[in-house]
Short mmCIF file of C-alpha atoms (C1' of nucleotides) in Angstrom, two decimals:
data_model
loop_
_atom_site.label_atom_id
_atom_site.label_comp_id
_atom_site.label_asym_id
_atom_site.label_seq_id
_atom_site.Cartn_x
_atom_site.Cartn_y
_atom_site.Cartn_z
CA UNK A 8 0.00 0.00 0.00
CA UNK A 9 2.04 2.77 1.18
CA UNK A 10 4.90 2.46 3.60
CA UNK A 11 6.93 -0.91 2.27
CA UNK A 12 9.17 -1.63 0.05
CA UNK A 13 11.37 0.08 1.11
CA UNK A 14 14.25 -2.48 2.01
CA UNK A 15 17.46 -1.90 0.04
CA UNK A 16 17.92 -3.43 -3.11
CA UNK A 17 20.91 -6.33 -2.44
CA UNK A 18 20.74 -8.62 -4.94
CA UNK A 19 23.50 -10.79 -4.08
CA UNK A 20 22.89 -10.87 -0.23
CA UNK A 21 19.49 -11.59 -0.57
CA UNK A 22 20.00 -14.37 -2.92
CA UNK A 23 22.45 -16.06 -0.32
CA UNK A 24 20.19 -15.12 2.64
CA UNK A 25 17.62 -17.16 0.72
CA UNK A 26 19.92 -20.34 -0.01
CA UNK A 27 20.70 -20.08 3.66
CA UNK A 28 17.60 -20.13 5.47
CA UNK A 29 16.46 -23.25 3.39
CA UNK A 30 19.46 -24.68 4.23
CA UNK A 31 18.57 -24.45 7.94
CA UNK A 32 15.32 -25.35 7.46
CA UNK A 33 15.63 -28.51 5.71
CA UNK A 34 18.48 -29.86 8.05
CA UNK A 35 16.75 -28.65 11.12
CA UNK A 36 12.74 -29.69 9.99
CA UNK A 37 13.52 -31.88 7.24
CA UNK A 38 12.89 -31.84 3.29
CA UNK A 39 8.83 -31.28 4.12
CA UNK A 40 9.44 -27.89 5.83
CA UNK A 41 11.02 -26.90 3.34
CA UNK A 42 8.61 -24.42 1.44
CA UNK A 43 8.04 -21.57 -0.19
CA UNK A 44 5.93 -19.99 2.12
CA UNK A 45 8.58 -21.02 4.89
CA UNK A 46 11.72 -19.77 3.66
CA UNK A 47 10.16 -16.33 2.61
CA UNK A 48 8.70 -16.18 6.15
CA UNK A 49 12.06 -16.98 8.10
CA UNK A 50 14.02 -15.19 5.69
CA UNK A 51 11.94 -11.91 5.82
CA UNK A 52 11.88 -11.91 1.75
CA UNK A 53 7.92 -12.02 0.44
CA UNK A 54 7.39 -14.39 -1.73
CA UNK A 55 6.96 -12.62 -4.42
CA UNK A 56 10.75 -11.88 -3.63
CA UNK A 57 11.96 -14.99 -3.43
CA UNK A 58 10.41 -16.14 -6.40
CA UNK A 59 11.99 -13.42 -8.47
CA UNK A 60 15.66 -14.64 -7.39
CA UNK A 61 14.25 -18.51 -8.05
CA UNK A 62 11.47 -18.77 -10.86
CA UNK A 63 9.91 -22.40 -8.80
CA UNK A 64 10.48 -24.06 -6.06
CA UNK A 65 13.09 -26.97 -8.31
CA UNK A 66 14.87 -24.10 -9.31
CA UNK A 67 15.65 -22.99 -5.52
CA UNK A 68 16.59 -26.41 -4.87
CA UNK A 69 18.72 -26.86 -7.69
CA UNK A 70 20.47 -23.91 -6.69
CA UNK A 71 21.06 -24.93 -3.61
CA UNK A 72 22.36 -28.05 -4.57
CA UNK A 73 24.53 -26.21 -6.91
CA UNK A 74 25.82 -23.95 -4.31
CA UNK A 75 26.92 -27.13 -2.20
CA UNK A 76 28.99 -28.97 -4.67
CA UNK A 77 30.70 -25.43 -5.17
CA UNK A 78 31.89 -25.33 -1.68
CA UNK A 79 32.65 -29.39 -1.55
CA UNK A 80 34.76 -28.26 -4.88
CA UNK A 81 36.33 -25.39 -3.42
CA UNK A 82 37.13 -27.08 0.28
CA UNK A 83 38.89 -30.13 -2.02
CA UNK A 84 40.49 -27.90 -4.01
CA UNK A 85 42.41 -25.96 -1.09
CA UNK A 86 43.31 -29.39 0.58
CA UNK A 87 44.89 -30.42 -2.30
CA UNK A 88 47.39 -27.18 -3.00
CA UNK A 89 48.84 -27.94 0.44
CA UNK A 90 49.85 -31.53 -0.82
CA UNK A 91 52.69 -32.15 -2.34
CA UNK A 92 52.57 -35.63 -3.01
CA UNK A 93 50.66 -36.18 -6.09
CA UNK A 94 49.82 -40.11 -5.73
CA UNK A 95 46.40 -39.80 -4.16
CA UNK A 96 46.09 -36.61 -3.57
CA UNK A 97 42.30 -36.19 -4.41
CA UNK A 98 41.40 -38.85 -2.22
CA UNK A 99 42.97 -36.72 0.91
CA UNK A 100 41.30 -33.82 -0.40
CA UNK A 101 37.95 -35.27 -0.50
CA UNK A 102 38.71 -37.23 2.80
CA UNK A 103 39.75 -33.45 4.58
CA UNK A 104 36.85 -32.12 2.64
CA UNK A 105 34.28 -34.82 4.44
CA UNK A 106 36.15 -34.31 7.69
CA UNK A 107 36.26 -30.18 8.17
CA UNK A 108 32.06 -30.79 8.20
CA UNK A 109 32.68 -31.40 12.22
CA UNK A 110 35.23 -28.95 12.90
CA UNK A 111 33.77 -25.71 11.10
CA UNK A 112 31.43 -22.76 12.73
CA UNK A 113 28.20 -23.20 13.13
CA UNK A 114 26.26 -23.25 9.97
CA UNK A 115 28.13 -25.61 8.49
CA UNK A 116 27.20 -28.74 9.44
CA UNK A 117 23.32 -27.34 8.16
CA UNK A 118 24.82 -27.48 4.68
CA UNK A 119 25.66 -31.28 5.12
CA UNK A 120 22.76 -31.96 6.65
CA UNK A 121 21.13 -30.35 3.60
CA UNK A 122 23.38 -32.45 1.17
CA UNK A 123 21.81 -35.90 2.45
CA UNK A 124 18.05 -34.12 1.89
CA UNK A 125 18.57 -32.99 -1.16
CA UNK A 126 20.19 -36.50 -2.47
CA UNK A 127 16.80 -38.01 -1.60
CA UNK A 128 15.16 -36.13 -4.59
CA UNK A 129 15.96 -38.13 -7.35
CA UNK A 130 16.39 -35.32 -9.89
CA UNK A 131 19.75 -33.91 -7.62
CA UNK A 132 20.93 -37.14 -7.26
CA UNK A 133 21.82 -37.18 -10.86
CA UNK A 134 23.52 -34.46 -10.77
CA UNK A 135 25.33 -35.50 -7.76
CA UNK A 136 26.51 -38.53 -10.04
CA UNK A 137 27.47 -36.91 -13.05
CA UNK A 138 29.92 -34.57 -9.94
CA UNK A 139 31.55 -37.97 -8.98
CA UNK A 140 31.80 -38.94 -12.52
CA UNK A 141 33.63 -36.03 -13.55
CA UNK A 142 36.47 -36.16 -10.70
CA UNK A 143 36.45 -40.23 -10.91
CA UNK A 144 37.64 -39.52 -14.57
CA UNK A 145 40.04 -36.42 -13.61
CA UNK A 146 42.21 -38.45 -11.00
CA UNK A 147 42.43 -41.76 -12.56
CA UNK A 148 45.70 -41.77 -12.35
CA UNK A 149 46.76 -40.71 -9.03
CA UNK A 150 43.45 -41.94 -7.23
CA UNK A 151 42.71 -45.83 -8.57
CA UNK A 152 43.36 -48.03 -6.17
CA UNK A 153 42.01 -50.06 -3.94
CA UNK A 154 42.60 -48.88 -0.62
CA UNK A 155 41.70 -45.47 -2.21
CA UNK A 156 38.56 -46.26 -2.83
CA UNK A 157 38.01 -47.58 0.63
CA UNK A 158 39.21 -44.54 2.05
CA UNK A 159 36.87 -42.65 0.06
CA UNK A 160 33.86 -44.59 0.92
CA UNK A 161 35.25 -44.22 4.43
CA UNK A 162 35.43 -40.59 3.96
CA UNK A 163 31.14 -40.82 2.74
CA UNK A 164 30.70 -43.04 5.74
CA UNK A 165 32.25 -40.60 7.82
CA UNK A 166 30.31 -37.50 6.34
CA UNK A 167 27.41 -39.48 7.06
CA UNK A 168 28.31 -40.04 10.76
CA UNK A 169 29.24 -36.86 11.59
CA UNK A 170 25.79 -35.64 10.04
CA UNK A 171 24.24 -38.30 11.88
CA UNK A 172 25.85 -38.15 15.36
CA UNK A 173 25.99 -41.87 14.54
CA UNK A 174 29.28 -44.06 15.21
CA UNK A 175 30.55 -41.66 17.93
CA UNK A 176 33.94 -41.92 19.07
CA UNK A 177 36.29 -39.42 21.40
CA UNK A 178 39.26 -37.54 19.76
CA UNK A 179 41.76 -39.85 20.14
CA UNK A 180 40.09 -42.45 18.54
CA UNK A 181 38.98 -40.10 15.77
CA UNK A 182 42.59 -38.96 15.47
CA UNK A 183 43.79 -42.66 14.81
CA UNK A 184 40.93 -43.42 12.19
CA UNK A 185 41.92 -40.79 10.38
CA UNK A 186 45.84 -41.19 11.03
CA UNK A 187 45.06 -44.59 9.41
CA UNK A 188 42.78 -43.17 6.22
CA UNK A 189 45.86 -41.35 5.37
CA UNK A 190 48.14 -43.79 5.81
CA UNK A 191 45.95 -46.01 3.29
CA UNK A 192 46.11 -43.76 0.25
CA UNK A 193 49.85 -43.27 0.53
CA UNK A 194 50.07 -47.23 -0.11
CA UNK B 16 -23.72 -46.35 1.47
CA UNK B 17 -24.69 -49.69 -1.08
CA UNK B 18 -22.08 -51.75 -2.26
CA UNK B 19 -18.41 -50.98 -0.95
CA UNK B 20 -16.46 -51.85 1.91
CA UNK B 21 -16.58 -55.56 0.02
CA UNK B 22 -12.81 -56.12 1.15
CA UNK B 23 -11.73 -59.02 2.88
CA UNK B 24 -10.35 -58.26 6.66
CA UNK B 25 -6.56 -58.94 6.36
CA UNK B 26 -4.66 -56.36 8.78
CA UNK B 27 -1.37 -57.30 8.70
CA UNK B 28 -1.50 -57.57 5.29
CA UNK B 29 -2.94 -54.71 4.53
CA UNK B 30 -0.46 -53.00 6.82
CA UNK B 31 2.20 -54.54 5.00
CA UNK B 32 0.65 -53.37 1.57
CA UNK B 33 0.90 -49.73 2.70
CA UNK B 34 4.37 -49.48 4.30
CA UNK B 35 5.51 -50.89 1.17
CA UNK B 36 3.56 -48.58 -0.87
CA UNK B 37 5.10 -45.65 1.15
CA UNK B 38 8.19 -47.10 0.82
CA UNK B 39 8.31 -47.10 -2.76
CA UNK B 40 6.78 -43.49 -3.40
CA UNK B 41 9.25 -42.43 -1.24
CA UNK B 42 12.19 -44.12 -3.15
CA UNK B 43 11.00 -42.69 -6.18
CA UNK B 44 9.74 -39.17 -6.09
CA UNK B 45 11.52 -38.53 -2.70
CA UNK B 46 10.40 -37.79 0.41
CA UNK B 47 7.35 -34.57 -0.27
CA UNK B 48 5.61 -37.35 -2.41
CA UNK B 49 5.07 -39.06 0.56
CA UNK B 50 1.45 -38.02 0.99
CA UNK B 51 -1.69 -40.07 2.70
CA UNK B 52 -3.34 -39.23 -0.55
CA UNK B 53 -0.39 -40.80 -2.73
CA UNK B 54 -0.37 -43.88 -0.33
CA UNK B 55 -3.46 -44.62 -0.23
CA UNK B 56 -4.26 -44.33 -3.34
CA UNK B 57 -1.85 -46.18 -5.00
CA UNK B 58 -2.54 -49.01 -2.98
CA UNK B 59 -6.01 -49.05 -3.30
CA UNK B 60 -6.70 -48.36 0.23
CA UNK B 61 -9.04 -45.54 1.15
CA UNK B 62 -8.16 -42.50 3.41
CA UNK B 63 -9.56 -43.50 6.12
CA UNK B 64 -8.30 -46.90 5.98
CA UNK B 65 -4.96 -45.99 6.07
CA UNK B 66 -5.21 -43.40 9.10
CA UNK B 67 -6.95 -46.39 10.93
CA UNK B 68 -3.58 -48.19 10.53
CA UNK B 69 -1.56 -45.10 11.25
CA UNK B 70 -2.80 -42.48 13.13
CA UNK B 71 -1.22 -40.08 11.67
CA UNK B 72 1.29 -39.21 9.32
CA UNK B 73 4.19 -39.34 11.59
CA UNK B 74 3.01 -42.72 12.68
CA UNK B 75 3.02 -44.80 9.56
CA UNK B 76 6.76 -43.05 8.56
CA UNK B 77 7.87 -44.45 12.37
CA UNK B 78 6.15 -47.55 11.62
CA UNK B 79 8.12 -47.29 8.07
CA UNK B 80 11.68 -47.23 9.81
CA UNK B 81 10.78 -49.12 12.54
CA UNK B 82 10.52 -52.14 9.42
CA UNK B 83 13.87 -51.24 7.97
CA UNK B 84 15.30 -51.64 11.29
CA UNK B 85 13.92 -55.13 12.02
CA UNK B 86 15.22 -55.70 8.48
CA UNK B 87 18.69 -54.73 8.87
CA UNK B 88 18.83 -56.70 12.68
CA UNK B 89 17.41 -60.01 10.62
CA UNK B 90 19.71 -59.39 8.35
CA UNK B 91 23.41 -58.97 10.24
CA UNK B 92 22.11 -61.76 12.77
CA UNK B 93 21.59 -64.04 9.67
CA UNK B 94 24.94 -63.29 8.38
CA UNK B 95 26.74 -63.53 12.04
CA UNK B 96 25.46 -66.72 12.62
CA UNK B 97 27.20 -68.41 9.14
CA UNK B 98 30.26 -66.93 10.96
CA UNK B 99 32.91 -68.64 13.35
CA UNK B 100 35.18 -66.74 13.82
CA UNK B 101 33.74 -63.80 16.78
CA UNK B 102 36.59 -61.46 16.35
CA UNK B 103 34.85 -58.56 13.92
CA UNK B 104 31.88 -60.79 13.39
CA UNK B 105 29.44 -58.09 13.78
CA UNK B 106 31.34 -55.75 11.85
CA UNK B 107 31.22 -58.29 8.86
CA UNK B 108 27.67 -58.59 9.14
CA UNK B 109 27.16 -55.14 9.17
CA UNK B 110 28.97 -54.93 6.14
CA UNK B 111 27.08 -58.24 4.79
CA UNK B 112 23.88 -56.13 4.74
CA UNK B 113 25.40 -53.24 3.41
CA UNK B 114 26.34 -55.39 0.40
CA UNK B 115 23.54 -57.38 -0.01
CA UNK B 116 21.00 -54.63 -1.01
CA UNK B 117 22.62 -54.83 -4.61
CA UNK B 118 22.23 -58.59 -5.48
CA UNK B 119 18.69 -58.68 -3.79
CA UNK B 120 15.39 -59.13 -5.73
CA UNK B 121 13.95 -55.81 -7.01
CA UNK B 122 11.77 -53.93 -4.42
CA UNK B 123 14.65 -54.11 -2.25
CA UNK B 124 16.71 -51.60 -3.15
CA UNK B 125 13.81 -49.17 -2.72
CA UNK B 126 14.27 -49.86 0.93
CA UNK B 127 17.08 -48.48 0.75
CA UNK B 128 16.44 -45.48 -0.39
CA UNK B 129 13.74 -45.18 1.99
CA UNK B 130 15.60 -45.25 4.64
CA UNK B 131 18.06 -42.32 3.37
CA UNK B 132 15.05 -40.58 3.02
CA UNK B 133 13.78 -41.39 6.46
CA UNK B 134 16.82 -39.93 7.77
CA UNK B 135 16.21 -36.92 6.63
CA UNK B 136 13.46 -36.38 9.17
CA UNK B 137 15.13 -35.26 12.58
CA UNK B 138 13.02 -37.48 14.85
CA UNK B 139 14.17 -40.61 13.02
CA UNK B 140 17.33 -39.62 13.01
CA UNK B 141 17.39 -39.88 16.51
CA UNK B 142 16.21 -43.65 16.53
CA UNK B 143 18.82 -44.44 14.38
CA UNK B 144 21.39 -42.96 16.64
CA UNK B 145 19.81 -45.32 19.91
CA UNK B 146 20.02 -48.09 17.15
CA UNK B 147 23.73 -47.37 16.32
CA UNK B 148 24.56 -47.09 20.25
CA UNK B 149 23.03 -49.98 21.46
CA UNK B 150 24.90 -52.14 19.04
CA UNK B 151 28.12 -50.23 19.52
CA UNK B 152 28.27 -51.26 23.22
CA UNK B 153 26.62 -54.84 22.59
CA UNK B 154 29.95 -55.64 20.73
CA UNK B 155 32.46 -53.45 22.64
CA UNK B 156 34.17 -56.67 22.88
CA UNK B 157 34.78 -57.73 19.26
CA UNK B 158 34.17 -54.85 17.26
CA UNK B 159 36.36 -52.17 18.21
CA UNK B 160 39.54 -52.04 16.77
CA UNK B 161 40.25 -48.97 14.03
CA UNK B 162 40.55 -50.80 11.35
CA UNK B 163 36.66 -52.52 12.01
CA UNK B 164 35.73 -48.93 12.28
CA UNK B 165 37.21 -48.28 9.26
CA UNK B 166 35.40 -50.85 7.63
CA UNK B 167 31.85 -50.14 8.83
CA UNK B 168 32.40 -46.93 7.96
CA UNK B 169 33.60 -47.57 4.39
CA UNK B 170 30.21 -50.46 4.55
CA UNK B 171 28.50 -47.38 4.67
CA UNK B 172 29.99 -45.21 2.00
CA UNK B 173 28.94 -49.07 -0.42
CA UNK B 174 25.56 -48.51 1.10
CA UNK B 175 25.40 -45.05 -0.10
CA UNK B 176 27.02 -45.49 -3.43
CA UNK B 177 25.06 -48.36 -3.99
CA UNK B 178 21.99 -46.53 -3.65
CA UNK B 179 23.03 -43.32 -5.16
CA UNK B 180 24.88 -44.86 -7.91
CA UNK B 181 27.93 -42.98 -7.48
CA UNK B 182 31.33 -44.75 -6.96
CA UNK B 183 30.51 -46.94 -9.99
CA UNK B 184 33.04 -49.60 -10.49
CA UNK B 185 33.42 -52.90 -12.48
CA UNK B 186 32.19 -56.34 -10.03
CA UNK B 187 36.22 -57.52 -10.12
CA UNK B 188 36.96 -54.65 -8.93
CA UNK B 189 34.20 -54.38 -6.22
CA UNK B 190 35.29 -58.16 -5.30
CA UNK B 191 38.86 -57.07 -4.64
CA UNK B 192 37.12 -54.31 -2.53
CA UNK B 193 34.92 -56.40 -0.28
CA UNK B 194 37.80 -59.22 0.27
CA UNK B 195 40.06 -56.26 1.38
CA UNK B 196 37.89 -55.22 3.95
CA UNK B 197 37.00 -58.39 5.46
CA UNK B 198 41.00 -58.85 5.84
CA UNK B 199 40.61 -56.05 7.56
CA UNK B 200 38.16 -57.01 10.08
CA UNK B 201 40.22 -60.04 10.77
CA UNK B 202 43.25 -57.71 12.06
"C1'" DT C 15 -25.32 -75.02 16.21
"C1'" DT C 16 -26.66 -70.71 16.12
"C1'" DG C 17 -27.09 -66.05 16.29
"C1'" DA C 18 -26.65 -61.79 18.81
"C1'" DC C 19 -23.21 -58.49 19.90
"C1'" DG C 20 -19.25 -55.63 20.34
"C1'" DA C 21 -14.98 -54.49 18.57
"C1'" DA C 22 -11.92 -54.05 14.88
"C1'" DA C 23 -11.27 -53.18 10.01
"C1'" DC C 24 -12.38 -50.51 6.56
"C1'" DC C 25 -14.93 -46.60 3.61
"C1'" DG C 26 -16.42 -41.82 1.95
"C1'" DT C 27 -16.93 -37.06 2.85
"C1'" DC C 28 -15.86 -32.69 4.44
"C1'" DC C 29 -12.74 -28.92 5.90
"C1'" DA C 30 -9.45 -25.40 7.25
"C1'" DA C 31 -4.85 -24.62 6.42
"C1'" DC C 32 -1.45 -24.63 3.40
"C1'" DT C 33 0.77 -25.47 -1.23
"C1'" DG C 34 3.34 -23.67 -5.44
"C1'" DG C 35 2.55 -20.28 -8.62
"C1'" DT C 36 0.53 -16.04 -11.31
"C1'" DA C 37 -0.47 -11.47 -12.01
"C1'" DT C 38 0.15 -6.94 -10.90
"C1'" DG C 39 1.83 -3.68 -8.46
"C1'" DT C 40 5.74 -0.26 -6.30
"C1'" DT C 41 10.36 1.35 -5.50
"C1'" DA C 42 15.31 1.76 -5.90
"C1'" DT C 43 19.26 2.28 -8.87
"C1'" DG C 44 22.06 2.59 -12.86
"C1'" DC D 22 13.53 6.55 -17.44
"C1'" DA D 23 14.23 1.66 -18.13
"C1'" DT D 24 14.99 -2.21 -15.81
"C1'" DA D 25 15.91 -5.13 -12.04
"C1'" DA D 26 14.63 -5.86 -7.31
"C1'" DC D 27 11.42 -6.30 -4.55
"C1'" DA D 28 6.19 -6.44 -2.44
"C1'" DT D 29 1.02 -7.52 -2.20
"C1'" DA D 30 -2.99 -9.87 -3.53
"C1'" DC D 31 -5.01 -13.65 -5.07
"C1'" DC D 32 -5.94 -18.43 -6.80
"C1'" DA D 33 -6.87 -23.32 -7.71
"C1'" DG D 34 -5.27 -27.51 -6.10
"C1'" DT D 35 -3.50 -30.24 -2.36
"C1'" DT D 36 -2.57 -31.29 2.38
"C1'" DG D 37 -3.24 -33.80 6.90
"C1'" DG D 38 -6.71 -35.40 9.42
"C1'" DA D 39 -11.46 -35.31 11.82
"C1'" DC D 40 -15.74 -37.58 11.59
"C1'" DG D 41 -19.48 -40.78 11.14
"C1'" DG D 42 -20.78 -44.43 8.65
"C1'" DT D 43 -20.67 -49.68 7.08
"C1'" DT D 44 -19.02 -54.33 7.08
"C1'" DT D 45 -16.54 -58.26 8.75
"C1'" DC D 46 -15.30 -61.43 12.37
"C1'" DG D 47 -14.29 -63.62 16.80
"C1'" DT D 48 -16.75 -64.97 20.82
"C1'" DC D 49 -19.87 -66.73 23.84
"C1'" DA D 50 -24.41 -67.50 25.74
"C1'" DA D 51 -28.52 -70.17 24.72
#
DNA sequence: TTGACGAAACCGTCCAACTGGTATGTTATG
DNA sequence: CATAACATACCAGTTGGACGGTTTCGTCAA
């Protein structure tokens, strides 16, 4: 009517404030919460707002999905420029990658949590394969072995753990595990 | 009013029929197809049929994980018992029914995936972490070195590959997999 | 053996709240 | 002033579930 609108125009922020707040909500309430109606509420966005930055519902979830394997890429990516040893070198990165989840500030463990949701919609999990595809092909050479592959399912298993407070151990014992992954893909 | 309500009485079957029906919508259009609409109609039960069984919504997905549970107990204890030796007996038959959701008749991969999706929703999440505990300490004993927690870990990551179809790799090369980890559990 | 009876198993309808989405504004900013 | 960044209003379909009805079935007295 008269007096609204008048919140300042920040694309970018807005956009991420959006991605965020369904993040929480679908790791804190699960993949039903998660609607439109929802994430404009907790977000403070109208709807009408938040369907200007994502044209449906699939599209906000896509992006979200998007915006996770960007950080997963990113968080490899740094792990690997501090290793010099080139003989499986991906499968550390992804293993640091799947174990920074637990150590990081608070929000952070929200975007796993989201990860696992969104994998249950069968459309992202495609997606999600073609991403493993891609980096299976990359580092066939360096990352092909056996006791690589264990490590990296160890690494998912892990991920999964930690995002499930399942399989909980103290430090030390963490500290060995992980001692041991390393070990493994240096074989 | 005239004719209807012509079906036989069969509870537990009809019970069955709809936990199975849920199970599958849920596997294949994810977890916000799960609707008492969906589930009852697609199995041909009416509305009110189904909320006689299950209360409520929250009920019949309980009752849902509740029946993957029982599954995944039947199967480890049926795998422990073919075994001899006790040392990481429990962590091979945890990996056992990781495995065995690939080979099994169709239908039961969807199970699978139901229970991925299950996990999604907080409150189940929790039941799965008393599940994981009260195994954990039942085989304290036999079951605790790293390298077994290594490999239920990695048992796992199969589980999740398996059913996300990620990790794809050639059945040699999967056997060479497997037999290293059962070495493992025999450390 | 029967048949009345109560409980359990099912059915069909209705509803308020919510769903994703459209259509049409209004305002800030280059 | 044109366009992108928002907001407001509204809609048709769907949602979980309440409710009252109908039918089957075990049981137990007669």
């Amino acid at each position: 009517m008269s007096t609204a609108h008048h919140r300042k125009k920040q694309p970018l922020f807005v956009r991420q404030q959006l991605l965020e707040v369904a993040a929480r909500l679908a790791s804190e309430k699960g993949m039903t919460a998660v609607t439109l109606d929802a994430v404009s509420g907790a977000s403070g966005v109208s709807k009408g707002g938040l369907l200007h930055h994502f044209p449906s519902k699939n599209m906000l979830l896509e992006a979200l999905f998007e915006s996770l394997l960007e950080r997963l890429d990113a968080a490899i990516e740094e792990a690997m420029r501090a290793d010099p040893l080139p003989h499986g070198r991906f499968t550390r990165g992804y293993l640091h990658a799947c174990l920074a989840l637990r150590d990081q500030p608070e929000g952070t463990k929200d975007w796993a949590q989201v990860t696992m949701v969104l994998l249950t919609e069968p459309q992202l999990r495609q997606r999600w394969h073609a991403w493993v595809r891609e980096r299976s092909e990359e580092y066939v050479g360096t990352d092909s072995s056996v006791d690589a592959a264990i490590v990296r399912l160890a690494a998912d298993g892990i991920w999964l753990a930690d995002l499930l407070g399942s399989h909980d151990m103290d430090e030390s014992a963490r500290q060995k595990l992980i001692d041991r992954l390393i070990e493994l893909t240096q074989l």
